[in-house]
């Protein structure tokens, strides 16, 4: 540790001045009484005596007090250095108590924030590991149960064998789905998933998603509607496959948590010349306000029992958030409990007008 003083002379100067003033006055008075010297001699004697006494007092006070403080301050720095504080170790030792107090206070504040951040990360890590374990455990036990039943003798019955193998296959498919989503979200968070930008018609993309999910929506008698008042294409810029995945995940989510005989509506709003807003709204059960801040966390489920019965990896909304943020865009959610929810996100429009074919 580099040792250098930030010297503070204010205390020593004031103290030496007070000592010199008092001592000079006292000595001059004493000399005047004892020797009855002339006024001019007393004056010069007082000045010389005062200057010598001031310098002597200043040097003694500055050295003694500085060394006294330094020894104690050095101990504070040594104790702090055990905590490997880069903010204090790399700085010269100061005997200015105001500076020291400020540095130690800043150090304590930084450490408090660091501890709080570590606590949050540790809690998040525990939740994440617990959720991953639970999500993988359910399909694994399902597959294991069906296979064990078959090995215990049910394999001889062709109907049971076929039915159980199909159910085991569904469990394996869910495992693969979870692992693939985990792999994708890991790449998105690490920035390893390269986006392939292109200009495409957002209206056409939404209609493609509707065609893919039409049968899924019919199982709950949920109508899929697209509010498109214009017959002309509306071009946006982004990774077409990833944006399709975003819209697909949001619509699947609305179907999964939507009410039977309900509706899911998608609309596109031209915000500015450079931005469009894509909205996916439903009239399902809605989401309570306390859940909204954590809605895009991995494996976070509002209704844990019901949502697991519906299947899925529990990573859909987390993937949506990361894809939109990878495009440097924003995603929003609004919900009224018991009324419905609306998810919306922005997309960039091309800088040129597309030629219509």
PDB file of N, CA, C and O in Angstrom, residues 243-300:
ATOM      1  N   UNK A 243     -39.492 -12.832 -34.733  1.00  0.00           N
ATOM      2  CA  UNK A 243     -40.711 -12.057 -34.488  1.00  0.00           C
ATOM      3  C   UNK A 243     -41.941 -12.961 -34.590  1.00  0.00           C
ATOM      4  O   UNK A 243     -42.901 -12.817 -33.825  1.00  0.00           O
ATOM      5  N   UNK A 244     -41.889 -13.930 -35.507  1.00  0.00           N
ATOM      6  CA  UNK A 244     -42.985 -14.897 -35.580  1.00  0.00           C
ATOM      7  C   UNK A 244     -43.071 -15.700 -34.284  1.00  0.00           C
ATOM      8  O   UNK A 244     -44.164 -15.976 -33.780  1.00  0.00           O
ATOM      9  N   UNK A 245     -41.913 -16.054 -33.739  1.00  0.00           N
ATOM     10  CA  UNK A 245     -41.887 -16.781 -32.478  1.00  0.00           C
ATOM     11  C   UNK A 245     -42.483 -15.939 -31.346  1.00  0.00           C
ATOM     12  O   UNK A 245     -43.200 -16.462 -30.486  1.00  0.00           O
ATOM     13  N   UNK A 246     -42.204 -14.640 -31.356  1.00  0.00           N
ATOM     14  CA  UNK A 246     -42.760 -13.740 -30.337  1.00  0.00           C
ATOM     15  C   UNK A 246     -44.286 -13.723 -30.415  1.00  0.00           C
ATOM     16  O   UNK A 246     -44.983 -13.919 -29.412  1.00  0.00           O
ATOM     17  N   UNK A 247     -44.809 -13.488 -31.617  1.00  0.00           N
ATOM     18  CA  UNK A 247     -46.269 -13.418 -31.793  1.00  0.00           C
ATOM     19  C   UNK A 247     -46.908 -14.764 -31.473  1.00  0.00           C
ATOM     20  O   UNK A 247     -47.963 -14.836 -30.822  1.00  0.00           O
ATOM     21  N   UNK A 248     -46.241 -15.835 -31.890  1.00  0.00           N
ATOM     22  CA  UNK A 248     -46.760 -17.183 -31.625  1.00  0.00           C
ATOM     23  C   UNK A 248     -46.827 -17.442 -30.118  1.00  0.00           C
ATOM     24  O   UNK A 248     -47.848 -17.935 -29.598  1.00  0.00           O
ATOM     25  N   UNK A 249     -45.758 -17.098 -29.389  1.00  0.00           N
ATOM     26  CA  UNK A 249     -45.736 -17.320 -27.942  1.00  0.00           C
ATOM     27  C   UNK A 249     -46.818 -16.508 -27.230  1.00  0.00           C
ATOM     28  O   UNK A 249     -47.462 -16.994 -26.299  1.00  0.00           O
ATOM     29  N   UNK A 250     -47.011 -15.273 -27.660  1.00  0.00           N
ATOM     30  CA  UNK A 250     -48.013 -14.416 -27.017  1.00  0.00           C
ATOM     31  C   UNK A 250     -49.428 -14.932 -27.274  1.00  0.00           C
ATOM     32  O   UNK A 250     -50.276 -14.921 -26.362  1.00  0.00           O
ATOM     33  N   UNK A 251     -49.701 -15.380 -28.499  1.00  0.00           N
ATOM     34  CA  UNK A 251     -51.036 -15.900 -28.803  1.00  0.00           C
ATOM     35  C   UNK A 251     -51.266 -17.231 -28.086  1.00  0.00           C
ATOM     36  O   UNK A 251     -52.353 -17.482 -27.539  1.00  0.00           O
ATOM     37  N   UNK A 252     -50.269 -18.107 -28.078  1.00  0.00           N
ATOM     38  CA  UNK A 252     -50.386 -19.377 -27.353  1.00  0.00           C
ATOM     39  C   UNK A 252     -50.660 -19.108 -25.875  1.00  0.00           C
ATOM     40  O   UNK A 252     -51.483 -19.786 -25.238  1.00  0.00           O
ATOM     41  N   UNK A 253     -49.982 -18.105 -25.328  1.00  0.00           N
ATOM     42  CA  UNK A 253     -50.187 -17.749 -23.932  1.00  0.00           C
ATOM     43  C   UNK A 253     -51.621 -17.280 -23.685  1.00  0.00           C
ATOM     44  O   UNK A 253     -52.245 -17.626 -22.675  1.00  0.00           O
ATOM     45  N   UNK A 254     -52.149 -16.485 -24.618  1.00  0.00           N
ATOM     46  CA  UNK A 254     -53.517 -15.977 -24.455  1.00  0.00           C
ATOM     47  C   UNK A 254     -54.538 -17.113 -24.573  1.00  0.00           C
ATOM     48  O   UNK A 254     -55.574 -17.095 -23.898  1.00  0.00           O
ATOM     49  N   UNK A 255     -54.251 -18.096 -25.421  1.00  0.00           N
ATOM     50  CA  UNK A 255     -55.143 -19.252 -25.551  1.00  0.00           C
ATOM     51  C   UNK A 255     -55.063 -20.115 -24.287  1.00  0.00           C
ATOM     52  O   UNK A 255     -56.076 -20.581 -23.766  1.00  0.00           O
ATOM     53  N   UNK A 256     -53.835 -20.323 -23.813  1.00  0.00           N
ATOM     54  CA  UNK A 256     -53.618 -21.181 -22.651  1.00  0.00           C
ATOM     55  C   UNK A 256     -54.357 -20.653 -21.419  1.00  0.00           C
ATOM     56  O   UNK A 256     -54.986 -21.408 -20.671  1.00  0.00           O
ATOM     57  N   UNK A 257     -54.275 -19.336 -21.189  1.00  0.00           N
ATOM     58  CA  UNK A 257     -54.873 -18.749 -19.987  1.00  0.00           C
ATOM     59  C   UNK A 257     -56.224 -18.088 -20.262  1.00  0.00           C
ATOM     60  O   UNK A 257     -56.832 -17.511 -19.361  1.00  0.00           O
ATOM     61  N   UNK A 258     -56.674 -18.158 -21.512  1.00  0.00           N
ATOM     62  CA  UNK A 258     -57.943 -17.523 -21.860  1.00  0.00           C
ATOM     63  C   UNK A 258     -59.144 -18.352 -21.452  1.00  0.00           C
ATOM     64  O   UNK A 258     -59.057 -19.552 -21.195  1.00  0.00           O
ATOM     65  N   UNK A 259     -60.291 -17.692 -21.400  1.00  0.00           N
ATOM     66  CA  UNK A 259     -61.532 -18.384 -21.056  1.00  0.00           C
ATOM     67  C   UNK A 259     -62.084 -19.098 -22.287  1.00  0.00           C
ATOM     68  O   UNK A 259     -61.862 -18.678 -23.423  1.00  0.00           O
ATOM     69  N   UNK A 260     -62.800 -20.172 -22.043  1.00  0.00           N
ATOM     70  CA  UNK A 260     -63.479 -20.838 -23.150  1.00  0.00           C
ATOM     71  C   UNK A 260     -64.520 -19.901 -23.744  1.00  0.00           C
ATOM     72  O   UNK A 260     -65.138 -19.109 -23.031  1.00  0.00           O
ATOM     73  N   UNK A 261     -64.692 -20.001 -25.055  1.00  0.00           N
ATOM     74  CA  UNK A 261     -65.594 -19.120 -25.805  1.00  0.00           C
ATOM     75  C   UNK A 261     -65.130 -17.657 -25.753  1.00  0.00           C
ATOM     76  O   UNK A 261     -65.939 -16.746 -25.917  1.00  0.00           O
ATOM     77  N   UNK A 262     -63.835 -17.484 -25.508  1.00  0.00           N
ATOM     78  CA  UNK A 262     -63.284 -16.134 -25.439  1.00  0.00           C
ATOM     79  C   UNK A 262     -62.749 -15.667 -26.780  1.00  0.00           C
ATOM     80  O   UNK A 262     -63.076 -16.225 -27.842  1.00  0.00           O
ATOM     81  N   UNK A 263     -61.904 -14.640 -26.744  1.00  0.00           N
ATOM     82  CA  UNK A 263     -61.361 -14.074 -27.988  1.00  0.00           C
ATOM     83  C   UNK A 263     -59.958 -13.551 -27.753  1.00  0.00           C
ATOM     84  O   UNK A 263     -59.635 -13.054 -26.669  1.00  0.00           O
ATOM     85  N   UNK A 264     -59.132 -13.682 -28.781  1.00  0.00           N
ATOM     86  CA  UNK A 264     -57.793 -13.096 -28.808  1.00  0.00           C
ATOM     87  C   UNK A 264     -57.690 -12.206 -30.040  1.00  0.00           C
ATOM     88  O   UNK A 264     -57.971 -12.667 -31.148  1.00  0.00           O
ATOM     89  N   UNK A 265     -57.310 -10.962 -29.825  1.00  0.00           N
ATOM     90  CA  UNK A 265     -57.258 -10.013 -30.940  1.00  0.00           C
ATOM     91  C   UNK A 265     -55.841  -9.478 -31.107  1.00  0.00           C
ATOM     92  O   UNK A 265     -55.166  -9.139 -30.125  1.00  0.00           O
ATOM     93  N   UNK A 266     -55.390  -9.410 -32.352  1.00  0.00           N
ATOM     94  CA  UNK A 266     -54.082  -8.853 -32.676  1.00  0.00           C
ATOM     95  C   UNK A 266     -54.303  -7.620 -33.541  1.00  0.00           C
ATOM     96  O   UNK A 266     -55.119  -7.644 -34.470  1.00  0.00           O
ATOM     97  N   UNK A 267     -53.587  -6.561 -33.235  1.00  0.00           N
ATOM     98  CA  UNK A 267     -53.701  -5.331 -34.026  1.00  0.00           C
ATOM     99  C   UNK A 267     -52.324  -4.704 -34.175  1.00  0.00           C
ATOM    100  O   UNK A 267     -51.416  -4.943 -33.370  1.00  0.00           O
ATOM    101  N   UNK A 268     -52.169  -3.907 -35.220  1.00  0.00           N
ATOM    102  CA  UNK A 268     -50.906  -3.209 -35.501  1.00  0.00           C
ATOM    103  C   UNK A 268     -51.212  -1.723 -35.610  1.00  0.00           C
ATOM    104  O   UNK A 268     -52.098  -1.320 -36.373  1.00  0.00           O
ATOM    105  N   UNK A 269     -50.484  -0.924 -34.833  1.00  0.00           N
ATOM    106  CA  UNK A 269     -50.685   0.523 -34.817  1.00  0.00           C
ATOM    107  C   UNK A 269     -49.422   1.198 -35.327  1.00  0.00           C
ATOM    108  O   UNK A 269     -48.310   0.888 -34.857  1.00  0.00           O
ATOM    109  N   UNK A 270     -49.571   2.113 -36.278  1.00  0.00           N
ATOM    110  CA  UNK A 270     -48.433   2.890 -36.768  1.00  0.00           C
ATOM    111  C   UNK A 270     -48.183   4.052 -35.808  1.00  0.00           C
ATOM    112  O   UNK A 270     -48.872   5.064 -35.853  1.00  0.00           O
ATOM    113  N   UNK A 271     -47.210   3.873 -34.923  1.00  0.00           N
ATOM    114  CA  UNK A 271     -46.930   4.911 -33.924  1.00  0.00           C
ATOM    115  C   UNK A 271     -46.324   6.154 -34.571  1.00  0.00           C
ATOM    116  O   UNK A 271     -46.807   7.264 -34.399  1.00  0.00           O
ATOM    117  N   UNK A 272     -45.220   5.958 -35.278  1.00  0.00           N
ATOM    118  CA  UNK A 272     -44.521   7.048 -35.961  1.00  0.00           C
ATOM    119  C   UNK A 272     -44.079   6.545 -37.328  1.00  0.00           C
ATOM    120  O   UNK A 272     -44.383   5.421 -37.724  1.00  0.00           O
ATOM    121  N   UNK A 273     -43.335   7.374 -38.027  1.00  0.00           N
ATOM    122  CA  UNK A 273     -42.796   6.963 -39.321  1.00  0.00           C
ATOM    123  C   UNK A 273     -41.745   5.874 -39.162  1.00  0.00           C
ATOM    124  O   UNK A 273     -41.436   5.160 -40.121  1.00  0.00           O
ATOM    125  N   UNK A 274     -41.205   5.746 -37.949  1.00  0.00           N
ATOM    126  CA  UNK A 274     -40.128   4.790 -37.728  1.00  0.00           C
ATOM    127  C   UNK A 274     -40.542   3.589 -36.891  1.00  0.00           C
ATOM    128  O   UNK A 274     -39.804   2.614 -36.806  1.00  0.00           O
ATOM    129  N   UNK A 275     -41.708   3.642 -36.235  1.00  0.00           N
ATOM    130  CA  UNK A 275     -42.096   2.582 -35.313  1.00  0.00           C
ATOM    131  C   UNK A 275     -43.537   2.138 -35.536  1.00  0.00           C
ATOM    132  O   UNK A 275     -44.410   2.936 -35.877  1.00  0.00           O
ATOM    133  N   UNK A 276     -43.763   0.822 -35.319  1.00  0.00           N
ATOM    134  CA  UNK A 276     -45.117   0.280 -35.248  1.00  0.00           C
ATOM    135  C   UNK A 276     -45.264  -0.420 -33.900  1.00  0.00           C
ATOM    136  O   UNK A 276     -44.274  -0.833 -33.289  1.00  0.00           O
ATOM    137  N   UNK A 277     -46.511  -0.541 -33.443  1.00  0.00           N
ATOM    138  CA  UNK A 277     -46.812  -1.220 -32.187  1.00  0.00           C
ATOM    139  C   UNK A 277     -47.725  -2.397 -32.485  1.00  0.00           C
ATOM    140  O   UNK A 277     -48.796  -2.233 -33.074  1.00  0.00           O
ATOM    141  N   UNK A 278     -47.277  -3.603 -32.088  1.00  0.00           N
ATOM    142  CA  UNK A 278     -48.073  -4.813 -32.277  1.00  0.00           C
ATOM    143  C   UNK A 278     -48.720  -5.163 -30.940  1.00  0.00           C
ATOM    144  O   UNK A 278     -48.032  -5.291 -29.924  1.00  0.00           O
ATOM    145  N   UNK A 279     -50.045  -5.332 -30.951  1.00  0.00           N
ATOM    146  CA  UNK A 279     -50.798  -5.612 -29.725  1.00  0.00           C
ATOM    147  C   UNK A 279     -51.435  -7.000 -29.806  1.00  0.00           C
ATOM    148  O   UNK A 279     -52.006  -7.365 -30.830  1.00  0.00           O
ATOM    149  N   UNK A 280     -51.348  -7.737 -28.702  1.00  0.00           N
ATOM    150  CA  UNK A 280     -52.032  -9.019 -28.569  1.00  0.00           C
ATOM    151  C   UNK A 280     -52.854  -8.940 -27.288  1.00  0.00           C
ATOM    152  O   UNK A 280     -52.306  -8.914 -26.184  1.00  0.00           O
ATOM    153  N   UNK A 281     -54.185  -8.902 -27.431  1.00  0.00           N
ATOM    154  CA  UNK A 281     -55.061  -8.738 -26.270  1.00  0.00           C
ATOM    155  C   UNK A 281     -56.067  -9.873 -26.203  1.00  0.00           C
ATOM    156  O   UNK A 281     -56.408 -10.491 -27.213  1.00  0.00           O
ATOM    157  N   UNK A 282     -56.534 -10.150 -24.991  1.00  0.00           N
ATOM    158  CA  UNK A 282     -57.531 -11.206 -24.791  1.00  0.00           C
ATOM    159  C   UNK A 282     -58.516 -10.781 -23.711  1.00  0.00           C
ATOM    160  O   UNK A 282     -58.295  -9.786 -23.007  1.00  0.00           O
ATOM    161  N   UNK A 283     -59.582 -11.538 -23.578  1.00  0.00           N
ATOM    162  CA  UNK A 283     -60.583 -11.277 -22.542  1.00  0.00           C
ATOM    163  C   UNK A 283     -60.606 -12.411 -21.528  1.00  0.00           C
ATOM    164  O   UNK A 283     -61.664 -12.858 -21.079  1.00  0.00           O
ATOM    165  N   UNK A 284     -59.389 -12.885 -21.203  1.00  0.00           N
ATOM    166  CA  UNK A 284     -59.257 -13.990 -20.249  1.00  0.00           C
ATOM    167  C   UNK A 284     -59.395 -13.523 -18.809  1.00  0.00           C
ATOM    168  O   UNK A 284     -60.019 -12.499 -18.512  1.00  0.00           O
ATOM    169  N   UNK A 285     -58.773 -14.283 -17.912  1.00  0.00           N
ATOM    170  CA  UNK A 285     -58.907 -13.979 -16.485  1.00  0.00           C
ATOM    171  C   UNK A 285     -58.098 -12.806 -16.013  1.00  0.00           C
ATOM    172  O   UNK A 285     -58.317 -12.292 -14.916  1.00  0.00           O
ATOM    173  N   UNK A 286     -57.141 -12.344 -16.825  1.00  0.00           N
ATOM    174  CA  UNK A 286     -56.300 -11.223 -16.407  1.00  0.00           C
ATOM    175  C   UNK A 286     -55.243 -11.639 -15.402  1.00  0.00           C
ATOM    176  O   UNK A 286     -55.191 -12.784 -14.947  1.00  0.00           O
ATOM    177  N   UNK A 287     -54.394 -10.703 -15.052  1.00  0.00           N
ATOM    178  CA  UNK A 287     -53.264 -10.957 -14.143  1.00  0.00           C
ATOM    179  C   UNK A 287     -53.305  -9.936 -13.019  1.00  0.00           C
ATOM    180  O   UNK A 287     -53.469  -8.740 -13.262  1.00  0.00           O
ATOM    181  N   UNK A 288     -53.128 -10.386 -11.803  1.00  0.00           N
ATOM    182  CA  UNK A 288     -53.103  -9.474 -10.661  1.00  0.00           C
ATOM    183  C   UNK A 288     -51.844  -8.614 -10.698  1.00  0.00           C
ATOM    184  O   UNK A 288     -50.790  -9.059 -11.169  1.00  0.00           O
ATOM    185  N   UNK A 289     -51.932  -7.402 -10.181  1.00  0.00           N
ATOM    186  CA  UNK A 289     -50.852  -6.417 -10.304  1.00  0.00           C
ATOM    187  C   UNK A 289     -49.541  -6.893  -9.690  1.00  0.00           C
ATOM    188  O   UNK A 289     -48.468  -6.577 -10.192  1.00  0.00           O
ATOM    189  N   UNK A 290     -49.617  -7.626  -8.585  1.00  0.00           N
ATOM    190  CA  UNK A 290     -48.375  -8.042  -7.922  1.00  0.00           C
ATOM    191  C   UNK A 290     -47.545  -9.005  -8.762  1.00  0.00           C
ATOM    192  O   UNK A 290     -46.346  -9.186  -8.529  1.00  0.00           O
ATOM    193  N   UNK A 291     -48.178  -9.628  -9.766  1.00  0.00           N
ATOM    194  CA  UNK A 291     -47.447 -10.573 -10.614  1.00  0.00           C
ATOM    195  C   UNK A 291     -46.787  -9.904 -11.820  1.00  0.00           C
ATOM    196  O   UNK A 291     -45.873 -10.485 -12.411  1.00  0.00           O
ATOM    197  N   UNK A 292     -47.243  -8.723 -12.193  1.00  0.00           N
ATOM    198  CA  UNK A 292     -46.769  -8.086 -13.431  1.00  0.00           C
ATOM    199  C   UNK A 292     -45.257  -7.852 -13.464  1.00  0.00           C
ATOM    200  O   UNK A 292     -44.631  -8.094 -14.501  1.00  0.00           O
ATOM    201  N   UNK A 293     -44.619  -7.357 -12.363  1.00  0.00           N
ATOM    202  CA  UNK A 293     -43.163  -7.109 -12.440  1.00  0.00           C
ATOM    203  C   UNK A 293     -42.337  -8.360 -12.707  1.00  0.00           C
ATOM    204  O   UNK A 293     -41.232  -8.276 -13.232  1.00  0.00           O
ATOM    205  N   UNK A 294     -42.851  -9.551 -12.349  1.00  0.00           N
ATOM    206  CA  UNK A 294     -42.071 -10.785 -12.498  1.00  0.00           C
ATOM    207  C   UNK A 294     -42.551 -11.657 -13.660  1.00  0.00           C
ATOM    208  O   UNK A 294     -42.098 -12.785 -13.826  1.00  0.00           O
ATOM    209  N   UNK A 295     -43.434 -11.115 -14.454  1.00  0.00           N
ATOM    210  CA  UNK A 295     -44.104 -11.910 -15.475  1.00  0.00           C
ATOM    211  C   UNK A 295     -43.143 -12.458 -16.528  1.00  0.00           C
ATOM    212  O   UNK A 295     -43.365 -13.535 -17.074  1.00  0.00           O
ATOM    213  N   UNK A 296     -42.043 -11.727 -16.798  1.00  0.00           N
ATOM    214  CA  UNK A 296     -41.107 -12.140 -17.851  1.00  0.00           C
ATOM    215  C   UNK A 296     -39.913 -12.921 -17.300  1.00  0.00           C
ATOM    216  O   UNK A 296     -38.956 -13.158 -18.026  1.00  0.00           O
ATOM    217  N   UNK A 297     -39.979 -13.324 -16.037  1.00  0.00           N
ATOM    218  CA  UNK A 297     -38.909 -14.131 -15.464  1.00  0.00           C
ATOM    219  C   UNK A 297     -39.022 -15.567 -15.948  1.00  0.00           C
ATOM    220  O   UNK A 297     -40.113 -16.071 -16.214  1.00  0.00           O
ATOM    221  N   UNK A 298     -37.877 -16.233 -16.011  1.00  0.00           N
ATOM    222  CA  UNK A 298     -37.865 -17.634 -16.427  1.00  0.00           C
ATOM    223  C   UNK A 298     -38.610 -18.500 -15.420  1.00  0.00           C
ATOM    224  O   UNK A 298     -38.377 -18.412 -14.224  1.00  0.00           O
ATOM    225  N   UNK A 299     -39.512 -19.310 -15.938  1.00  0.00           N
ATOM    226  CA  UNK A 299     -40.292 -20.280 -15.173  1.00  0.00           C
ATOM    227  C   UNK A 299     -41.287 -19.656 -14.197  1.00  0.00           C
ATOM    228  O   UNK A 299     -41.900 -20.366 -13.422  1.00  0.00           O
ATOM    229  N   UNK A 300     -41.433 -18.336 -14.245  1.00  0.00           N
ATOM    230  CA  UNK A 300     -42.398 -17.729 -13.323  1.00  0.00           C
ATOM    231  C   UNK A 300     -43.810 -17.982 -13.837  1.00  0.00           C
ATOM    232  O   UNK A 300     -44.119 -17.714 -14.995  1.00  0.00           O
TER     233      UNK A 300
END
